[in-house]
CSV table of C-alpha atoms in Angstrom, one decimal:
chain,number,residue,atom,x,y,z
Z,1,HIS,CA,-14.9,-11.7,55.2
Z,2,VAL,CA,-14.7,-15.0,56.6
Z,3,HIS,CA,-16.7,-16.7,59.4
Z,4,ARG,CA,-15.1,-19.2,60.7
Z,5,ILE,CA,-17.1,-22.5,63.0
Z,6,LEU,CA,-16.2,-25.6,64.7
Z,7,GLY,CA,-19.2,-27.2,66.8
Z,8,THR,CA,-20.2,-30.1,68.3
Z,9,ARG,CA,-24.4,-31.9,70.0
Z,10,SER,CA,-24.9,-33.1,73.3
Z,11,PRO,CA,-28.7,-34.7,75.0
Z,12,SER,CA,-30.9,-32.9,77.5
Z,13,GLU,CA,-32.4,-35.4,78.9
Z,14,ILE,CA,-30.0,-34.6,82.0
Z,15,PRO,CA,-28.2,-32.6,83.5
Z,16,ILE,CA,-25.1,-33.6,83.0
Z,17,VAL,CA,-24.0,-33.3,79.9
Z,18,SER,CA,-24.8,-30.4,77.5
Z,19,ASP,CA,-28.1,-30.4,74.3
Z,20,ARG,CA,-26.8,-29.2,70.3
Z,21,LEU,CA,-23.1,-28.2,69.2
Z,22,SER,CA,-20.7,-27.1,72.4
Z,23,PHE,CA,-18.0,-26.7,70.1
Z,24,LEU,CA,-17.7,-23.4,68.0
Z,25,PRO,CA,-14.7,-21.0,68.0
Z,26,PHE,CA,-15.7,-18.8,64.8
Z,27,SER,CA,-13.7,-15.8,63.5
Z,28,LEU,CA,-14.5,-13.7,60.7
Z,29,PRO,CA,-10.7,-12.1,59.4
Z,30,PHE,CA,-9.6,-10.3,56.7
Z,31,SER,CA,-6.9,-10.7,55.3
Z,32,LEU,CA,-7.4,-14.0,53.0
Z,33,PRO,CA,-6.3,-15.8,49.7
Z,34,PHE,CA,-9.2,-15.1,47.5
Z,35,SER,CA,-8.7,-19.1,47.1
Z,36,LEU,CA,-10.3,-19.3,49.8
Z,37,PRO,CA,-14.5,-19.4,50.6
Z,38,SER,CA,-15.5,-16.2,51.5
Z,39,SER,CA,-17.1,-17.8,54.6
Z,40,ILE,CA,-16.6,-21.3,57.1
Z,41,PHE,CA,-18.6,-23.0,59.2
Z,42,ALA,CA,-18.0,-26.5,61.3
Z,43,GLY,CA,-19.2,-28.8,63.3
Z,44,ASN,CA,-19.6,-31.4,66.0
Z,45,ARG,CA,-23.2,-33.4,66.0
Z,46,ASP,CA,-22.6,-35.7,70.1
Z,47,GLU,CA,-25.3,-37.4,71.3
Z,48,TYR,CA,-26.3,-40.4,71.8
Z,49,LEU,CA,-26.2,-43.0,68.7
Z,50,HIS,CA,-30.1,-44.4,69.3
Z,51,ARG,CA,-31.9,-41.2,68.6
Z,52,PRO,CA,-33.4,-41.3,65.9
Z,53,THR,CA,-32.4,-38.7,63.3
Z,54,SER,CA,-32.0,-37.7,59.4
Z,55,ARG,CA,-28.5,-37.3,57.8
Z,56,ALA,CA,-28.6,-33.6,55.9
Z,57,HIS,CA,-30.8,-33.4,53.8
Z,58,PHE,CA,-33.1,-31.1,51.3
Z,59,TRP,CA,-36.4,-30.8,53.9
Z,60,PRO,CA,-40.2,-31.1,52.1
Z,61,ALA,CA,-42.3,-28.5,50.6
Z,62,PRO,CA,-43.1,-25.9,51.4
Z,63,HIS,CA,-39.8,-25.6,53.5
Z,64,GLU,CA,-37.6,-27.6,50.6
Z,65,PHE,CA,-35.0,-24.1,50.8
Z,66,ILE,CA,-33.7,-25.6,54.0
Z,67,LEU,CA,-30.7,-28.1,53.9
Z,68,ALA,CA,-30.5,-29.9,57.5
Z,69,GLY,CA,-30.6,-32.4,59.1
Z,70,THR,CA,-33.4,-33.7,61.1
Z,71,ASP,CA,-33.6,-34.7,64.4
Z,72,LEU,CA,-36.3,-36.7,65.1
Z,73,GLN,CA,-37.3,-37.2,68.8
Z,74,TYR,CA,-40.0,-34.9,68.0
Z,75,GLN,CA,-42.8,-34.7,66.4
Z,76,LYS,CA,-41.8,-31.1,65.0
Z,77,SER,CA,-39.3,-31.8,64.2
Z,78,GLY,CA,-35.7,-29.5,64.9
Z,79,THR,CA,-32.0,-28.9,64.0
Z,80,TRP,CA,-28.4,-28.9,66.0
Z,81,LEU,CA,-27.1,-26.7,62.8
Z,82,GLY,CA,-28.7,-25.0,58.5
Z,83,ILE,CA,-28.7,-23.1,55.3
Z,84,THR,CA,-31.5,-21.8,53.6
Z,85,THR,CA,-30.6,-21.1,50.4
Z,86,SER,CA,-31.8,-17.4,50.7
Z,87,GLY,CA,-28.2,-17.9,52.8
Z,88,LYS,CA,-29.9,-18.1,57.0
Z,89,PHE,CA,-27.2,-19.8,58.6
Z,90,SER,CA,-27.9,-21.3,61.9
Z,91,THR,CA,-26.4,-23.1,65.6
Z,92,LEU,CA,-26.9,-23.5,68.3
Z,93,THR,CA,-25.5,-24.5,72.1
Z,94,ASN,CA,-27.2,-26.0,75.3
Z,95,PHE,CA,-26.1,-25.5,78.6
Z,96,ARG,CA,-26.1,-28.1,81.6
Z,97,GLU,CA,-29.2,-27.9,83.8
Z,98,GLN,CA,-32.4,-29.9,84.3
Z,99,LEU,CA,-35.1,-29.9,82.4
Z,100,ALA,CA,-38.0,-28.3,83.4
Z,101,PRO,CA,-40.8,-30.8,81.8
Z,102,ASP,CA,-43.1,-29.1,79.7
Z,103,LEU,CA,-40.4,-26.4,78.1
Z,104,GLU,CA,-39.8,-27.2,73.9
Z,105,SER,CA,-37.4,-27.8,72.2
Z,106,ARG,CA,-34.8,-25.8,70.8
Z,107,GLY,CA,-34.0,-27.8,68.8
Z,108,TYR,CA,-37.3,-25.4,67.3
Z,109,LEU,CA,-35.0,-22.3,67.8
Z,110,VAL,CA,-32.0,-23.2,64.5
Z,111,ARG,CA,-36.3,-24.6,62.2
Z,112,ASP,CA,-38.3,-22.0,62.9
Z,113,PHE,CA,-35.1,-18.8,62.0
Z,114,LEU,CA,-34.2,-21.2,58.5
Z,115,GLU,CA,-38.2,-21.2,58.2
Z,116,SER,CA,-38.7,-17.0,58.7
Z,117,ASP,CA,-39.0,-14.1,56.5
Z,118,ALA,CA,-37.6,-13.4,53.9
Z,119,GLU,CA,-37.8,-10.3,56.2
Z,120,VAL,CA,-36.8,-11.6,59.7
Z,121,GLY,CA,-32.8,-10.7,59.7
Z,122,PRO,CA,-30.9,-12.6,62.2
Z,123,ARG,CA,-32.1,-9.7,65.0
Z,124,GLU,CA,-34.8,-9.2,64.2
Z,125,TYR,CA,-34.9,-12.8,65.0
Z,126,LEU,CA,-33.2,-13.1,68.3
Z,127,GLU,CA,-35.1,-9.0,69.4
Z,128,GLY,CA,-38.1,-11.1,69.3
Z,129,LEU,CA,-37.0,-14.6,71.4
Z,130,GLU,CA,-35.5,-13.2,73.5
Z,131,LYS,CA,-38.8,-12.2,74.9
Z,132,ARG,CA,-40.0,-16.2,74.4
Z,133,LYS,CA,-37.0,-17.4,76.4
Z,134,ASP,CA,-38.1,-18.5,79.6
Z,135,ARG,CA,-40.3,-21.0,76.8
Z,136,PHE,CA,-36.7,-22.8,76.4
Z,137,GLY,CA,-33.9,-24.6,78.5
Z,138,GLY,CA,-30.4,-22.6,79.0
Z,139,PHE,CA,-29.5,-21.8,75.5
Z,140,SER,CA,-26.8,-19.5,73.0
Z,141,LEU,CA,-28.0,-19.5,69.1
Z,142,LEU,CA,-26.5,-17.7,66.4
Z,143,CYS,CA,-27.7,-16.7,63.6
Z,144,VAL,CA,-25.5,-15.1,60.4
Z,145,ASP,CA,-27.5,-13.8,57.0
Z,146,LEU,CA,-25.1,-14.2,54.3
Z,147,ALA,CA,-26.5,-12.9,51.8
Z,148,ARG,CA,-26.1,-9.4,53.0
Z,149,ASP,CA,-23.3,-7.5,51.2
Z,150,HIS,CA,-20.2,-8.7,51.1
Z,151,ARG,CA,-18.9,-5.4,52.5
Z,152,ASN,CA,-20.5,-4.5,54.9
Z,153,GLU,CA,-20.6,-7.2,57.9
Z,154,GLU,CA,-22.5,-5.1,60.2
Z,155,GLY,CA,-25.2,-7.1,61.0
Z,156,ARG,CA,-24.5,-10.3,59.1
Z,157,MET,CA,-23.4,-12.1,62.4
Z,158,TRP,CA,-25.8,-12.6,65.6
Z,159,TYR,CA,-25.8,-13.9,69.2
Z,160,TYR,CA,-28.3,-14.5,72.1
Z,161,SER,CA,-27.8,-16.5,74.9
Z,162,ASN,CA,-30.8,-16.5,77.8
Z,163,ARG,CA,-28.2,-17.0,80.3
Z,164,GLN,CA,-26.9,-14.5,83.1
Z,165,ASN,CA,-28.4,-11.9,81.5
Z,166,THR,CA,-27.0,-11.7,78.1
Z,167,THR,CA,-28.1,-9.5,75.3
Z,168,VAL,CA,-28.9,-10.3,71.4
Z,169,THR,CA,-25.1,-9.0,70.6
Z,170,SER,CA,-23.7,-8.6,66.3
Z,171,LEU,CA,-20.5,-10.2,66.2
Z,172,ASN,CA,-17.5,-8.5,65.1
Z,173,ALA,CA,-15.2,-9.3,61.9
Z,174,GLY,CA,-11.4,-9.8,62.3
Z,175,THR,CA,-11.7,-11.1,65.5
Z,176,VAL,CA,-11.8,-14.7,66.1
Z,177,HIS,CA,-14.1,-15.9,69.3
Z,178,GLY,CA,-16.1,-19.0,70.7
Z,179,LEU,CA,-18.7,-19.9,71.9
Z,180,SER,CA,-19.1,-23.4,74.3
Z,181,ASN,CA,-21.9,-24.8,76.7
Z,182,SER,CA,-22.0,-21.4,78.2
Z,183,VAL,CA,-22.0,-17.8,77.6
Z,184,LEU,CA,-19.5,-16.4,75.0
Z,185,GLU,CA,-17.7,-14.1,77.4
Z,186,ALA,CA,-16.5,-18.4,78.8
Z,187,PRO,CA,-15.4,-20.8,76.7
Z,188,TRP,CA,-15.0,-23.9,77.8
Z,189,PRO,CA,-11.3,-25.3,77.2
Z,190,LYS,CA,-12.1,-27.2,73.9
Z,191,VAL,CA,-12.9,-24.0,72.6
Z,192,GLN,CA,-9.7,-21.8,73.7
Z,193,SER,CA,-7.3,-24.3,72.5
Z,194,GLY,CA,-10.1,-25.1,68.8
Z,195,CYS,CA,-9.9,-20.8,68.2
Z,196,GLU,CA,-6.1,-22.1,67.8
Z,197,MET,CA,-5.5,-24.8,65.2
Z,198,MET,CA,-8.2,-22.4,63.6
Z,199,ARG,CA,-5.8,-20.0,63.3
Z,200,SER,CA,-2.9,-21.9,62.5
Z,201,ILE,CA,-5.1,-23.2,59.4
Z,202,ILE,CA,-6.0,-19.7,58.5
Z,203,ALA,CA,-3.0,-18.5,58.6
Z,204,GLU,CA,-1.0,-22.1,56.6
Z,205,THR,CA,-3.8,-23.4,53.9
Z,206,SER,CA,-4.2,-21.3,50.8
Z,207,ASP,CA,-6.5,-24.3,49.0
Z,208,GLU,CA,-10.1,-25.0,49.2
Z,209,GLU,CA,-9.8,-28.7,49.5
Z,210,GLN,CA,-7.3,-28.1,52.4
Z,211,LEU,CA,-9.0,-26.4,54.1
Z,212,ILE,CA,-11.5,-29.2,53.8
Z,213,GLU,CA,-9.3,-32.2,54.9
Z,214,LYS,CA,-8.0,-29.5,57.9
Z,215,LEU,CA,-11.4,-28.8,59.2
Z,216,PHE,CA,-12.4,-32.5,59.3
Z,217,THR,CA,-9.2,-33.3,60.9
Z,218,MET,CA,-9.8,-31.0,63.7
Z,219,LEU,CA,-13.4,-32.2,64.0
Z,220,GLY,CA,-11.7,-35.5,64.7
Z,221,SER,CA,-9.3,-34.3,67.2
Z,222,TYR,CA,-9.6,-36.2,70.7
Z,223,ALA,CA,-7.9,-36.7,73.7
Z,224,PRO,CA,-9.1,-41.0,75.4
Z,225,PHE,CA,-10.5,-40.1,78.5
Z,226,THR,CA,-8.4,-41.0,81.6
Z,227,ASP,CA,-11.3,-42.6,83.6
Z,228,THR,CA,-14.3,-43.6,81.6
Z,229,THR,CA,-16.3,-45.6,85.0
Z,230,SER,CA,-16.5,-42.2,86.4
Z,231,ILE,CA,-18.7,-40.2,85.5
Z,232,GLN,CA,-17.7,-37.4,87.3
Z,233,THR,CA,-15.2,-37.4,85.1
Z,234,VAL,CA,-16.2,-38.5,81.5
Z,235,THR,CA,-18.4,-34.7,82.0
Z,236,LYS,CA,-15.6,-32.2,82.9
Z,237,GLU,CA,-12.9,-33.9,79.8
Z,238,ILE,CA,-15.6,-33.5,77.7
Z,239,GLU,CA,-15.2,-30.1,78.1
Z,240,SER,CA,-12.0,-30.7,76.7
Z,241,ALA,CA,-12.8,-32.6,74.1
Z,242,ILE,CA,-13.2,-30.8,70.7
Z,243,ARG,CA,-14.8,-35.3,69.3
Z,244,VAL,CA,-16.3,-37.6,72.2
Z,245,THR,CA,-15.3,-40.4,71.4
Z,246,CYS,CA,-18.2,-42.9,72.0
Z,247,VAL,CA,-19.4,-43.9,76.4
Z,248,GLY,CA,-22.5,-46.2,77.4
Z,249,LEU,CA,-21.9,-43.9,81.3
Z,250,ILE,CA,-25.2,-41.0,80.6
Z,251,LEU,CA,-27.9,-43.5,81.0
Z,252,ASN,CA,-26.4,-46.2,79.8
Z,253,LYS,CA,-26.5,-45.9,76.4
Z,254,PRO,CA,-23.1,-45.3,73.4
Z,255,TYR,CA,-23.0,-41.0,73.5
Z,256,ALA,CA,-20.5,-40.1,71.4
Z,257,THR,CA,-19.8,-37.7,68.9
Z,258,ARG,CA,-21.6,-39.1,65.4
Z,259,THR,CA,-21.4,-36.4,62.8
Z,260,SER,CA,-19.2,-34.0,61.4
Z,261,THR,CA,-19.8,-31.1,59.3
Z,262,VAL,CA,-17.8,-28.5,57.3
Z,263,VAL,CA,-19.7,-25.9,55.6
Z,264,LEU,CA,-17.6,-23.1,52.5
Z,265,VAL,CA,-19.6,-20.0,51.1
Z,266,ASP,CA,-17.3,-18.8,48.4
Z,267,HIS,CA,-17.0,-14.9,47.1
Z,268,GLU,CA,-19.9,-15.9,44.4
Z,269,GLY,CA,-22.0,-16.6,46.9
Z,270,THR,CA,-21.8,-20.3,46.0
Z,271,VAL,CA,-22.5,-22.8,49.5
Z,272,THR,CA,-20.7,-26.4,50.5
Z,273,PHE,CA,-22.0,-28.4,52.0
Z,274,LEU,CA,-20.1,-32.0,53.6
Z,275,GLU,CA,-21.3,-33.6,56.0
Z,276,ARG,CA,-19.9,-37.4,57.8
Z,277,ASN,CA,-19.8,-39.6,60.3
Z,278,TRP,CA,-18.6,-41.5,62.3
Z,279,PHE,CA,-20.8,-44.6,62.6
Z,280,ASP,CA,-22.7,-46.1,60.7
Z,281,SER,CA,-27.2,-48.1,61.4
Z,282,THR,CA,-25.3,-50.4,63.9
Z,283,LEU,CA,-23.5,-48.1,65.0
Z,284,LYS,CA,-19.9,-49.1,64.2
Z,285,GLU,CA,-16.9,-46.4,64.2
Z,286,LEU,CA,-16.0,-45.8,60.7
Z,287,ASP,CA,-12.5,-45.8,59.7
Z,288,GLU,CA,-11.8,-41.8,58.0
Z,289,GLU,CA,-11.8,-44.1,54.2
Z,290,GLU,CA,-15.9,-45.1,55.7
Z,291,ARG,CA,-16.5,-42.1,56.6
Z,292,ARG,CA,-15.3,-40.1,53.1
Z,293,THR,CA,-17.0,-42.6,51.0
Z,294,GLY,CA,-19.8,-42.3,53.3
Z,295,GLU,CA,-19.9,-38.6,53.2
Z,296,VAL,CA,-23.0,-36.3,51.8
Z,297,GLY,CA,-22.6,-33.4,49.9
Z,298,TRP,CA,-24.3,-30.4,48.6
Z,299,ARG,CA,-24.1,-27.6,46.3
Z,300,PHE,CA,-25.8,-24.6,45.4
Z,301,LYS,CA,-25.8,-21.1,45.0
Z,302,ILE,CA,-27.3,-18.7,47.1
Z,303,GLY,CA,-30.6,-16.7,46.0
Z,304,GLU,CA,-31.7,-19.5,43.6
Z,305,GLU,CA,-33.7,-22.0,43.5
Z,306,PRO,CA,-34.1,-24.9,45.9
Z,307,ARG,CA,-33.9,-27.3,42.5
Z,308,SER,CA,-30.6,-26.3,41.2
Z,309,ALA,CA,-28.8,-27.2,43.8
Z,310,GLU,CA,-26.3,-30.6,43.3
Z,311,ARG,CA,-25.4,-33.6,44.6
Z,312,ILE,CA,-21.9,-33.2,45.4
Z,313,VAL,CA,-20.2,-36.3,44.9
Z,314,ARG,CA,-16.0,-36.0,45.8
Z,315,GLN,CA,-13.5,-37.2,44.3
Z,316,LYS,CA,-12.3,-40.4,48.1
């Protein structure tokens, strides 16, 4: 039983683009080779290049069981995608809309689920969130419990959006779903094409290393904007762009896909977490070799102590 997720993140400051992830096709097929991981997640983070961020790392005590990047824009740092050593995984997408000044950061939604007590599962967390949904701008949130018995998929993956009267929903196995900066039932073009790419990757791949590279290749898929001088054109074409190339039209700041992340979980509960940046600290765009060389990777087994996690140095 396999989960598939892909995503992109976009900014929250203005209504023309959206915050957090914006591309999340995922599926739970039943018949894959045992050589492939049982759960696979992949995503892009789109953001202003100057926005302060830390790369994926294990957080300091008392939350040393969380592996995630950190958005440093706010005092109480949130995140867009993360996983815990107990098997909780979460990520979110946001909506294009003007934000009221007194709303809480949506990055706290992922953080709070990852920090929640062990007895708080995806459904319980999202049902509690539903009661305070108006404290946040528009979002779609995915929460997963990877520690549940893999022979019983019911209750592992749950979805909720605080827009369009959406309710807390369990996502079933055996279907390819898609999520963008809208509700689950209204996918953007990038999600539709991404789902097709995902089906092809599943059908054509039987080796984990090949899978990793195919996922990163997919996350790098893009088409140049037809008119980079028009904010209306760029905003519309972002709906189809899996990777957003650097543009400076949004608040006159450079904005692009900054980070690609792949997370694999095998049949024994071993997690492989890989992150590649598209730009260095000077905002220079990196080539493929530089992205691979600068890859950040971690491996750990669900249920074990965080200190047992190992840094991954894969063959470049």
